[in-house]
Amino acid sequence: MLLNYLFSHFHEENDFAEAAGISIADLRELQNSRVMPLASYIVDGRSRSTSFVSSFEDDTVYRFHLKGYLAWLKTIDRLGLDSEERARACFEQRFDAAKETFLSGGLGAELAALAPDVPARFDRDHAAATWAHFLKGVYGVCTCDGQPETVFLKQIGVMFVERMAETPPGRLSNDRLALLARTVDFLDDVESPFAPHEVAQASRQRCIIDIRARYLAAQAA
């Protein structure tokens, strides 16, 4: 199940480099320069295969990169992001633009009016932590494409769902339940499915699956 998931949503490192048109050495250099995320999953390939012809033992370590990170590689090349300072500035410019667009739109404006302290959490410390997680490959695990805009949308979606879920089921008005349902649907679109063994511990379980079961099942019935 895990390998099926990984090969559906990720490229193994050799395939990722080939799709990007660069060498493994070039990819590692970009990572060492802190402009490109590390692999999101590392799989120890210790296994044994047996067939009619022969047996084979594999001890390779496989690194999986989100397919969406190919777009970030193109951005690195197109804009000449040759230092961490330049790469982070690009990332944060796109992140901040996504914040402005979302909060000025219909759903974002409604949510911000409900919980204005949530957008205020996106301060300098939050920006530094977000960039550090990006470089570690974290958003290859928890977002659908790993792009700066999607990282913001995932983060704020989780925050707003958690805020609304502070009110117990049965105490939300119909209008508030409708807003919660829209927010959960929105979050569902930007989060990754997560690997099968991760779902129970992930925000997908807490903010999508559990919320739909506890708050929204009656509406859907």
Coordinates of N, CA and C in Angstrom, one line a residue:
M1 N 0.8 -1.2 0.0 CA 0.0 0.0 0.0 C 0.9 1.3 0.0
L2 N 1.9 1.3 0.8 CA 2.8 2.5 0.9 C 3.4 2.7 -0.5
L3 N 4.0 1.7 -1.1 CA 4.7 1.9 -2.3 C 3.7 2.3 -3.4
N4 N 2.5 1.8 -3.4 CA 1.5 2.2 -4.4 C 1.2 3.7 -4.2
Y5 N 1.1 4.2 -3.0 CA 0.9 5.6 -2.7 C 2.0 6.4 -3.2
L6 N 3.2 6.0 -2.8 CA 4.4 6.8 -3.2 C 4.6 6.9 -4.7
F7 N 4.5 5.8 -5.4 CA 4.6 5.9 -6.8 C 3.5 6.6 -7.5
S8 N 2.4 6.8 -6.9 CA 1.2 7.5 -7.4 C 1.5 9.0 -7.3
H9 N 2.1 9.5 -6.2 CA 2.1 10.9 -5.9 C 3.6 11.5 -6.0
F10 N 4.6 10.6 -6.0 CA 6.0 11.0 -5.9 C 6.8 10.4 -7.0
H11 N 7.9 11.0 -7.3 CA 8.9 10.3 -8.1 C 10.1 9.9 -7.2
E12 N 10.5 8.6 -7.5 CA 11.8 8.2 -6.8 C 12.9 9.1 -7.3
E13 N 13.9 9.3 -6.6 CA 14.9 10.4 -6.8 C 15.5 10.3 -8.2
N14 N 15.8 9.1 -8.7 CA 16.4 9.0 -10.1 C 15.4 9.5 -11.1
D15 N 14.1 9.1 -11.0 CA 13.1 9.5 -11.9 C 12.8 11.0 -11.8
F16 N 12.9 11.5 -10.6 CA 12.6 12.9 -10.3 C 13.7 13.7 -11.1
A17 N 15.0 13.4 -10.9 CA 16.0 14.1 -11.5 C 15.9 14.0 -13.1
E18 N 15.6 12.8 -13.5 CA 15.4 12.6 -15.0 C 14.3 13.5 -15.5
A19 N 13.2 13.5 -14.8 CA 12.0 14.4 -15.2 C 12.4 15.8 -15.2
A20 N 13.3 16.2 -14.3 CA 13.7 17.6 -14.2 C 14.8 18.0 -15.2
G21 N 15.4 17.0 -15.8 CA 16.5 17.2 -16.7 C 17.8 17.6 -16.0
I22 N 18.0 17.1 -14.8 CA 19.3 17.4 -14.1 C 19.8 16.1 -13.5
S23 N 21.1 16.1 -13.0 CA 21.7 15.0 -12.5 C 21.3 14.9 -11.0
I24 N 21.6 13.7 -10.4 CA 21.4 13.6 -8.9 C 22.4 14.5 -8.2
A25 N 23.6 14.6 -8.7 CA 24.5 15.5 -8.1 C 24.0 17.0 -8.1
D26 N 23.4 17.4 -9.2 CA 22.9 18.8 -9.3 C 21.7 18.9 -8.3
L27 N 20.9 17.9 -8.2 CA 19.8 18.0 -7.2 C 20.3 18.1 -5.8
R28 N 21.3 17.3 -5.5 CA 21.9 17.4 -4.1 C 22.5 18.7 -3.9
E29 N 23.1 19.3 -4.9 CA 23.7 20.6 -4.7 C 22.7 21.7 -4.4
L30 N 21.6 21.6 -5.1 CA 20.5 22.5 -4.8 C 19.9 22.4 -3.4
Q31 N 19.9 21.1 -2.9 CA 19.4 20.9 -1.6 C 20.5 21.4 -0.6
N32 N 21.7 21.2 -0.8 CA 22.8 21.6 0.1 C 22.8 23.2 0.1
S33 N 22.4 23.8 -1.0 CA 22.4 25.3 -1.1 C 21.1 25.8 -0.4
R34 N 20.2 25.0 0.0 CA 19.0 25.3 0.7 C 18.1 26.2 -0.2
V35 N 18.0 25.7 -1.4 CA 17.0 26.3 -2.3 C 15.9 25.3 -2.8
M36 N 16.2 24.0 -2.5 CA 15.4 22.9 -2.9 C 15.1 22.0 -1.7
P37 N 13.8 21.5 -1.6 CA 13.5 20.6 -0.5 C 14.2 19.3 -0.5
L38 N 14.4 18.7 0.6 CA 14.9 17.4 0.7 C 13.7 16.4 0.3
A39 N 14.1 15.1 0.1 CA 13.0 14.1 -0.1 C 12.0 14.1 1.0
S40 N 10.8 13.9 0.6 CA 9.7 13.8 1.6 C 9.6 12.5 2.3
Y41 N 10.0 11.4 1.6 CA 10.0 10.1 2.2 C 11.3 9.4 1.8
I42 N 11.9 8.7 2.8 CA 13.0 7.9 2.6 C 12.7 6.4 2.9
V43 N 12.8 5.6 2.0 CA 12.4 4.2 2.2 C 13.7 3.3 2.1
D44 N 13.9 2.5 3.2 CA 14.9 1.6 3.3 C 14.5 0.3 2.4
G45 N 15.2 0.1 1.4 CA 14.8 -1.0 0.4 C 15.2 -2.4 0.8
R46 N 15.5 -2.6 2.0 CA 16.0 -4.0 2.4 C 14.9 -5.0 2.1
S47 N 15.0 -5.8 1.1 CA 14.0 -6.8 0.8 C 14.7 -7.9 0.0
R48 N 13.9 -9.0 -0.2 CA 14.4 -10.1 -1.0 C 13.3 -10.5 -2.0
S49 N 13.7 -10.6 -3.2 CA 12.8 -11.0 -4.3 C 13.2 -12.4 -4.8
T50 N 12.2 -13.3 -4.9 CA 12.5 -14.6 -5.4 C 11.6 -14.9 -6.6
S51 N 12.1 -15.5 -7.6 CA 11.4 -15.9 -8.8 C 11.9 -17.2 -9.3
F52 N 11.3 -17.7 -10.4 CA 11.7 -19.0 -10.9 C 13.2 -18.9 -11.4
V53 N 13.6 -17.7 -11.8 CA 14.9 -17.5 -12.3 C 16.0 -17.4 -11.3
S54 N 15.7 -16.6 -10.2 CA 16.7 -16.3 -9.2 C 16.2 -15.6 -8.1
S55 N 17.0 -15.4 -7.1 CA 16.7 -14.5 -5.9 C 17.5 -13.3 -5.9
F56 N 17.0 -12.2 -5.3 CA 17.7 -10.9 -5.3 C 17.5 -10.2 -4.0
E57 N 18.5 -9.8 -3.4 CA 18.4 -9.0 -2.1 C 18.8 -7.5 -2.5
D58 N 17.9 -6.6 -2.0 CA 18.0 -5.2 -2.3 C 18.2 -4.4 -1.0
D59 N 19.3 -3.7 -0.9 CA 19.5 -2.9 0.3 C 19.6 -1.4 -0.1
T60 N 19.0 -1.0 -1.2 CA 19.1 0.4 -1.7 C 18.2 1.3 -0.8
V61 N 18.6 2.5 -0.6 CA 17.8 3.5 0.1 C 17.1 4.4 -1.0
Y62 N 15.8 4.4 -1.0 CA 15.1 5.1 -2.0 C 14.5 6.5 -1.4
R63 N 14.7 7.5 -2.2 CA 14.2 8.9 -1.8 C 13.1 9.3 -2.7
F64 N 12.0 9.7 -2.1 CA 10.8 10.1 -2.9 C 10.5 11.6 -2.8
H65 N 10.4 12.2 -4.0 CA 10.1 13.7 -4.1 C 8.7 13.9 -4.7
L66 N 8.0 14.8 -4.1 CA 6.6 15.1 -4.6 C 6.7 15.5 -6.0
K67 N 5.8 15.0 -6.9 CA 5.9 15.3 -8.3 C 5.7 16.9 -8.5
G68 N 4.9 17.5 -7.6 CA 4.7 18.9 -7.7 C 5.9 19.7 -7.5
Y69 N 7.0 19.2 -6.9 CA 8.2 19.9 -6.7 C 9.0 20.2 -8.0
L70 N 8.6 19.5 -9.1 CA 9.2 19.8 -10.4 C 8.9 21.2 -10.8
A71 N 7.7 21.7 -10.4 CA 7.4 23.1 -10.7 C 8.3 24.1 -9.9
W72 N 8.6 23.7 -8.7 CA 9.5 24.6 -7.9 C 10.9 24.6 -8.6
L73 N 11.3 23.4 -9.1 CA 12.6 23.4 -9.8 C 12.6 24.3 -11.0
K74 N 11.5 24.3 -11.7 CA 11.4 25.2 -12.9 C 11.5 26.6 -12.4
T75 N 10.9 27.0 -11.3 CA 11.0 28.3 -10.8 C 12.4 28.7 -10.4
I76 N 13.2 27.8 -9.8 CA 14.6 28.0 -9.5 C 15.4 28.3 -10.7
D77 N 15.1 27.6 -11.8 CA 15.9 27.8 -13.0 C 15.4 29.1 -13.7
R78 N 14.1 29.3 -13.8 CA 13.6 30.5 -14.5 C 14.0 31.8 -13.8
L79 N 14.0 31.8 -12.5 CA 14.3 33.1 -11.8 C 15.7 33.1 -11.3
G80 N 16.5 32.1 -11.5 CA 17.9 32.1 -11.1 C 18.0 32.2 -9.6
L81 N 17.3 31.3 -8.9 CA 17.3 31.3 -7.4 C 18.5 30.6 -7.0
D82 N 19.6 31.3 -6.9 CA 20.9 30.6 -6.7 C 21.4 30.8 -5.3
S83 N 20.6 31.2 -4.4 CA 20.9 31.3 -3.0 C 19.7 31.1 -2.1
E84 N 19.9 30.8 -0.9 CA 18.7 30.6 0.0 C 18.0 31.9 0.2
E85 N 18.7 33.0 0.2 CA 18.0 34.3 0.4 C 17.0 34.6 -0.7
R86 N 17.5 34.3 -1.9 CA 16.6 34.6 -3.1 C 15.5 33.6 -3.2
A87 N 15.8 32.3 -2.9 CA 14.7 31.3 -2.9 C 13.7 31.6 -1.9
R88 N 14.1 31.9 -0.7 CA 13.1 32.2 0.4 C 12.3 33.4 0.1
A89 N 12.9 34.4 -0.5 CA 12.2 35.6 -0.9 C 11.1 35.3 -1.9
C90 N 11.4 34.5 -2.8 CA 10.4 34.1 -3.8 C 9.3 33.3 -3.2
F91 N 9.7 32.3 -2.3 CA 8.7 31.5 -1.7 C 7.7 32.4 -0.8
E92 N 8.3 33.3 -0.1 CA 7.5 34.1 0.8 C 6.6 35.2 0.1
Q93 N 7.1 35.6 -1.1 CA 6.3 36.6 -1.9 C 5.1 35.8 -2.4
R94 N 5.2 34.6 -2.9 CA 4.1 33.9 -3.4 C 3.2 33.5 -2.2
F95 N 3.7 33.1 -1.1 CA 3.0 32.7 0.1 C 2.1 33.9 0.5
D96 N 2.7 35.1 0.6 CA 2.0 36.3 1.1 C 0.9 36.7 0.1
A97 N 1.2 36.6 -1.2 CA 0.2 36.9 -2.2 C -1.0 36.0 -2.1
A98 N -0.7 34.7 -1.8 CA -1.9 33.8 -1.6 C -2.7 34.2 -0.4
K99 N -2.0 34.6 0.7 CA -2.7 35.1 1.9 C -3.6 36.3 1.5
E100 N -3.1 37.2 0.8 CA -3.9 38.4 0.5 C -5.1 38.1 -0.4
T101 N -4.8 37.2 -1.4 CA -5.9 36.8 -2.3 C -7.0 36.1 -1.5
F102 N -6.6 35.1 -0.7 CA -7.6 34.3 0.1 C -8.4 35.2 1.0
L103 N -7.7 36.0 1.8 CA -8.4 36.8 2.9 C -9.3 37.9 2.3
S104 N -9.1 38.2 1.0 CA -9.9 39.2 0.4 C -11.1 38.6 -0.4
G105 N -11.1 37.3 -0.5 CA -12.1 36.5 -1.2 C -13.3 36.2 -0.3
G106 N -14.3 35.5 -0.9 CA -15.5 35.2 -0.1 C -15.3 34.4 1.1
L107 N -14.8 33.2 1.0 CA -14.6 32.3 2.1 C -13.6 32.9 3.1
G108 N -12.5 33.3 2.6 CA -11.5 33.9 3.5 C -11.9 35.1 4.3
A109 N -12.7 36.0 3.7 CA -13.2 37.1 4.4 C -14.2 36.7 5.5
E110 N -15.0 35.8 5.2 CA -16.0 35.3 6.2 C -15.3 34.7 7.4
L111 N -14.2 33.9 7.1 CA -13.5 33.2 8.2 C -12.7 34.2 9.0
A112 N -12.1 35.2 8.3 CA -11.3 36.2 9.0 C -12.2 37.1 9.9
A113 N -13.4 37.3 9.5 CA -14.4 38.1 10.3 C -14.8 37.3 11.5
L114 N -14.8 36.0 11.4 CA -15.2 35.1 12.5 C -14.0 35.0 13.5
A115 N -12.8 34.8 13.0 CA -11.6 34.6 13.9 C -10.5 35.5 13.4
P116 N -10.5 36.8 13.6 CA -9.4 37.6 13.1 C -8.0 37.4 13.7
D117 N -8.0 36.6 14.8 CA -6.7 36.3 15.3 C -5.9 35.3 14.5
V118 N -6.6 34.5 13.7 CA -6.0 33.4 13.0 C -5.0 34.0 11.9
P119 N -5.4 34.9 11.1 CA -4.5 35.5 10.1 C -3.3 36.2 10.8
A120 N -3.5 36.7 12.1 CA -2.5 37.4 12.8 C -1.3 36.4 13.2
R121 N -1.6 35.1 13.2 CA -0.6 34.2 13.5 C 0.6 34.1 12.5
F122 N 0.3 34.6 11.3 CA 1.3 34.5 10.2 C 2.3 35.6 10.4
D123 N 3.1 35.5 11.4 CA 4.1 36.6 11.7 C 5.5 36.1 11.2
R124 N 6.5 36.8 11.6 CA 7.9 36.5 11.1 C 8.4 35.1 11.6
D125 N 8.0 34.8 12.9 CA 8.4 33.5 13.4 C 7.7 32.4 12.6
H126 N 6.5 32.6 12.3 CA 5.7 31.6 11.5 C 6.4 31.4 10.1
A127 N 6.8 32.6 9.5 CA 7.4 32.5 8.2 C 8.7 31.7 8.2
A128 N 9.5 31.9 9.3 CA 10.8 31.2 9.4 C 10.5 29.7 9.6
A129 N 9.6 29.4 10.4 CA 9.3 28.0 10.6 C 8.8 27.3 9.3
T130 N 7.9 28.0 8.6 CA 7.4 27.5 7.3 C 8.5 27.2 6.3
W131 N 9.4 28.2 6.2 CA 10.5 28.0 5.2 C 11.4 26.8 5.7
A132 N 11.6 26.6 6.9 CA 12.4 25.5 7.4 C 11.7 24.2 7.1
H133 N 10.4 24.1 7.3 CA 9.7 22.9 7.0 C 9.7 22.6 5.5
F134 N 9.6 23.7 4.7 CA 9.6 23.5 3.3 C 10.9 22.8 2.9
L135 N 12.0 23.3 3.4 CA 13.3 22.7 3.0 C 13.5 21.3 3.4
K136 N 12.8 20.9 4.5 CA 12.9 19.5 5.0 C 12.0 18.6 4.2
G137 N 11.2 19.1 3.3 CA 10.3 18.2 2.6 C 9.0 18.0 3.2
V138 N 8.7 18.7 4.3 CA 7.4 18.5 5.1 C 6.2 18.7 4.2
Y139 N 6.2 19.7 3.4 CA 5.0 20.0 2.6 C 4.8 19.1 1.4
G140 N 5.8 18.3 1.1 CA 5.6 17.2 0.2 C 4.8 16.1 0.8
V141 N 4.8 16.0 2.1 CA 4.0 15.0 2.8 C 2.5 15.5 2.9
C142 N 2.3 16.8 3.3 CA 1.0 17.2 3.7 C 0.2 18.1 2.8
T143 N 0.8 18.5 1.6 CA 0.0 19.3 0.7 C 0.0 18.5 -0.7
C144 N -1.0 18.9 -1.5 CA -1.2 18.2 -2.8 C -0.1 18.5 -3.8
D145 N 0.6 19.7 -3.7 CA 1.6 19.9 -4.7 C 2.8 20.6 -4.2
G146 N 2.9 21.0 -2.9 CA 4.0 21.5 -2.3 C 4.4 23.0 -2.7
Q147 N 3.5 23.6 -3.4 CA 3.8 25.0 -3.8 C 3.5 26.0 -2.7
P148 N 4.1 27.2 -2.7 CA 4.0 28.1 -1.6 C 2.5 28.5 -1.4
E149 N 1.8 28.7 -2.5 CA 0.4 29.1 -2.3 C -0.4 28.0 -1.6
T150 N -0.2 26.8 -2.0 CA -0.9 25.6 -1.4 C -0.5 25.4 0.1
V151 N 0.8 25.7 0.4 CA 1.2 25.6 1.8 C 0.4 26.6 2.6
F152 N 0.3 27.8 2.2 CA -0.5 28.8 2.9 C -1.9 28.3 3.1
L153 N -2.6 27.9 2.0 CA -4.0 27.5 2.1 C -4.2 26.3 3.0
K154 N -3.2 25.4 3.0 CA -3.3 24.3 3.9 C -3.2 24.7 5.4
Q155 N -2.3 25.6 5.6 CA -2.0 26.0 7.0 C -3.3 26.8 7.5
I156 N -3.8 27.7 6.8 CA -4.9 28.5 7.3 C -6.2 27.7 7.3
G157 N -6.3 26.8 6.4 CA -7.5 25.9 6.4 C -7.5 25.1 7.7
V158 N -6.4 24.6 8.1 CA -6.3 23.8 9.4 C -6.7 24.7 10.6
M159 N -6.1 25.9 10.6 CA -6.3 26.8 11.7 C -7.7 27.2 11.9
F160 N -8.4 27.5 10.7 CA -9.8 27.9 10.8 C -10.7 26.7 11.2
V161 N -10.5 25.5 10.7 CA -11.3 24.4 11.1 C -11.1 24.1 12.6
E162 N -9.9 24.1 13.0 CA -9.6 23.9 14.5 C -10.3 24.9 15.3
R163 N -10.3 26.2 14.9 CA -11.0 27.2 15.6 C -12.5 27.0 15.7
M164 N -13.1 26.6 14.6 CA -14.6 26.4 14.6 C -14.9 25.1 15.4
A165 N -14.0 24.2 15.4 CA -14.2 22.9 16.2 C -14.1 23.1 17.7
E166 N -13.7 24.3 18.1 CA -13.6 24.5 19.6 C -15.0 24.6 20.1
T167 N -16.0 24.8 19.3 CA -17.4 24.8 19.7 C -17.9 23.4 19.5
P168 N -18.5 22.7 20.6 CA -18.9 21.3 20.5 C -20.0 21.1 19.4
P169 N -20.1 19.9 18.9 CA -21.2 19.6 18.0 C -22.6 19.9 18.6
G170 N -23.5 20.4 17.9 CA -24.8 20.7 18.4 C -25.0 22.1 18.9
R171 N -23.9 22.8 19.0 CA -23.9 24.2 19.4 C -23.6 25.2 18.3
L172 N -23.4 24.7 17.1 CA -23.1 25.6 16.0 C -24.4 25.8 15.2
S173 N -24.6 27.1 14.8 CA -25.8 27.4 14.1 C -25.7 26.8 12.7
N174 N -26.9 26.7 12.0 CA -26.9 26.2 10.6 C -25.9 27.0 9.7
D175 N -25.9 28.3 9.9 CA -25.0 29.1 9.0 C -23.5 28.8 9.3
R176 N -23.2 28.6 10.6 CA -21.9 28.2 11.0 C -21.5 26.8 10.5
L177 N -22.4 25.9 10.6 CA -22.2 24.6 10.0 C -21.9 24.6 8.5
A178 N -22.6 25.4 7.8 CA -22.4 25.6 6.4 C -21.1 26.1 6.1
L179 N -20.6 27.1 6.9 CA -19.3 27.7 6.7 C -18.2 26.6 7.0
L180 N -18.4 25.9 8.1 CA -17.5 24.8 8.4 C -17.4 23.8 7.3
A181 N -18.5 23.4 6.7 CA -18.5 22.5 5.6 C -17.7 23.0 4.4
R182 N -17.9 24.3 4.1 CA -17.2 24.9 3.0 C -15.7 24.9 3.3
T183 N -15.3 25.2 4.5 CA -13.9 25.2 4.9 C -13.3 23.8 4.8
V184 N -14.0 22.8 5.3 CA -13.5 21.5 5.2 C -13.3 21.0 3.8
D185 N -14.3 21.3 2.9 CA -14.1 21.0 1.5 C -12.9 21.7 0.9
F186 N -12.8 23.0 1.2 CA -11.6 23.7 0.7 C -10.3 23.1 1.2
L187 N -10.2 22.7 2.4 CA -9.0 22.1 3.0 C -8.8 20.7 2.3
D188 N -9.8 20.0 2.0 CA -9.7 18.7 1.4 C -9.0 18.8 0.0
D189 N -9.3 19.9 -0.7 CA -8.7 20.2 -2.0 C -7.2 20.4 -2.0
V190 N -6.7 21.0 -0.9 CA -5.3 21.4 -0.9 C -4.4 20.5 -0.1
E191 N -5.0 19.7 0.8 CA -4.2 18.7 1.6 C -3.9 17.5 0.7
S192 N -2.8 16.8 1.0 CA -2.5 15.5 0.4 C -3.4 14.4 1.0
P193 N -3.5 13.3 0.3 CA -4.3 12.2 0.9 C -3.6 11.6 2.1
F194 N -2.3 11.8 2.2 CA -1.4 11.2 3.2 C -1.2 9.7 2.9
A195 N 0.0 9.2 3.3 CA 0.2 7.8 3.2 C -0.7 7.0 4.1
P196 N -1.1 5.8 3.7 CA -2.1 5.0 4.5 C -1.7 4.9 6.0
H197 N -0.5 4.7 6.3 CA -0.1 4.6 7.7 C -0.1 5.9 8.5
E198 N -0.2 7.0 7.8 CA -0.1 8.4 8.4 C -1.5 9.0 8.7
V199 N -2.5 8.6 8.0 CA -3.8 9.3 8.0 C -4.3 9.5 9.4
A200 N -4.3 8.5 10.2 CA -4.8 8.5 11.6 C -4.2 9.6 12.4
Q201 N -2.9 9.9 12.2 CA -2.2 10.9 12.9 C -2.1 12.3 12.3
A202 N -2.7 12.4 11.1 CA -2.5 13.6 10.3 C -3.7 14.6 10.5
S203 N -3.5 15.8 10.0 CA -4.6 16.8 10.0 C -5.8 16.3 9.1
R204 N -5.5 15.5 8.1 CA -6.7 15.0 7.3 C -7.7 14.2 8.2
Q205 N -7.2 13.5 9.2 CA -8.1 12.8 10.1 C -8.8 13.8 11.0
R206 N -8.0 14.6 11.6 CA -8.5 15.6 12.6 C -9.4 16.6 12.1
C207 N -9.0 17.2 10.9 CA -9.7 18.4 10.4 C -10.7 18.1 9.2
I208 N -10.6 16.9 8.7 CA -11.5 16.6 7.6 C -12.4 15.4 7.9
I209 N -11.8 14.2 8.1 CA -12.6 13.0 8.4 C -13.4 13.1 9.7
D210 N -12.7 13.5 10.8 CA -13.4 13.6 12.0 C -14.5 14.7 12.1
I211 N -14.1 15.8 11.5 CA -15.1 16.9 11.4 C -16.3 16.6 10.6
R212 N -16.2 15.9 9.5 CA -17.3 15.5 8.7 C -18.2 14.5 9.5
A213 N -17.5 13.6 10.2 CA -18.3 12.6 11.0 C -19.0 13.2 12.2
R214 N -18.3 14.2 12.9 CA -18.9 14.7 14.1 C -19.9 15.9 13.9
Y215 N -19.6 16.7 12.9 CA -20.4 17.9 12.7 C -21.3 17.9 11.5
L216 N -20.9 17.2 10.4 CA -21.5 17.4 9.2 C -22.3 16.2 8.6
A217 N -22.2 15.1 9.3 CA -22.9 13.9 8.8 C -24.4 14.1 8.7
A218 N -25.0 14.7 9.7 CA -26.4 14.9 9.7 C -26.9 15.8 8.5
Q219 N -26.1 16.8 8.2 CA -26.4 17.7 7.0 C -26.3 16.9 5.7
A220 N -25.3 16.0 5.6 CA -25.2 15.2 4.4 C -26.2 14.1 4.2
A221 N -26.8 13.7 5.3 CA -27.8 12.6 5.2 C -29.1 13.1 4.5

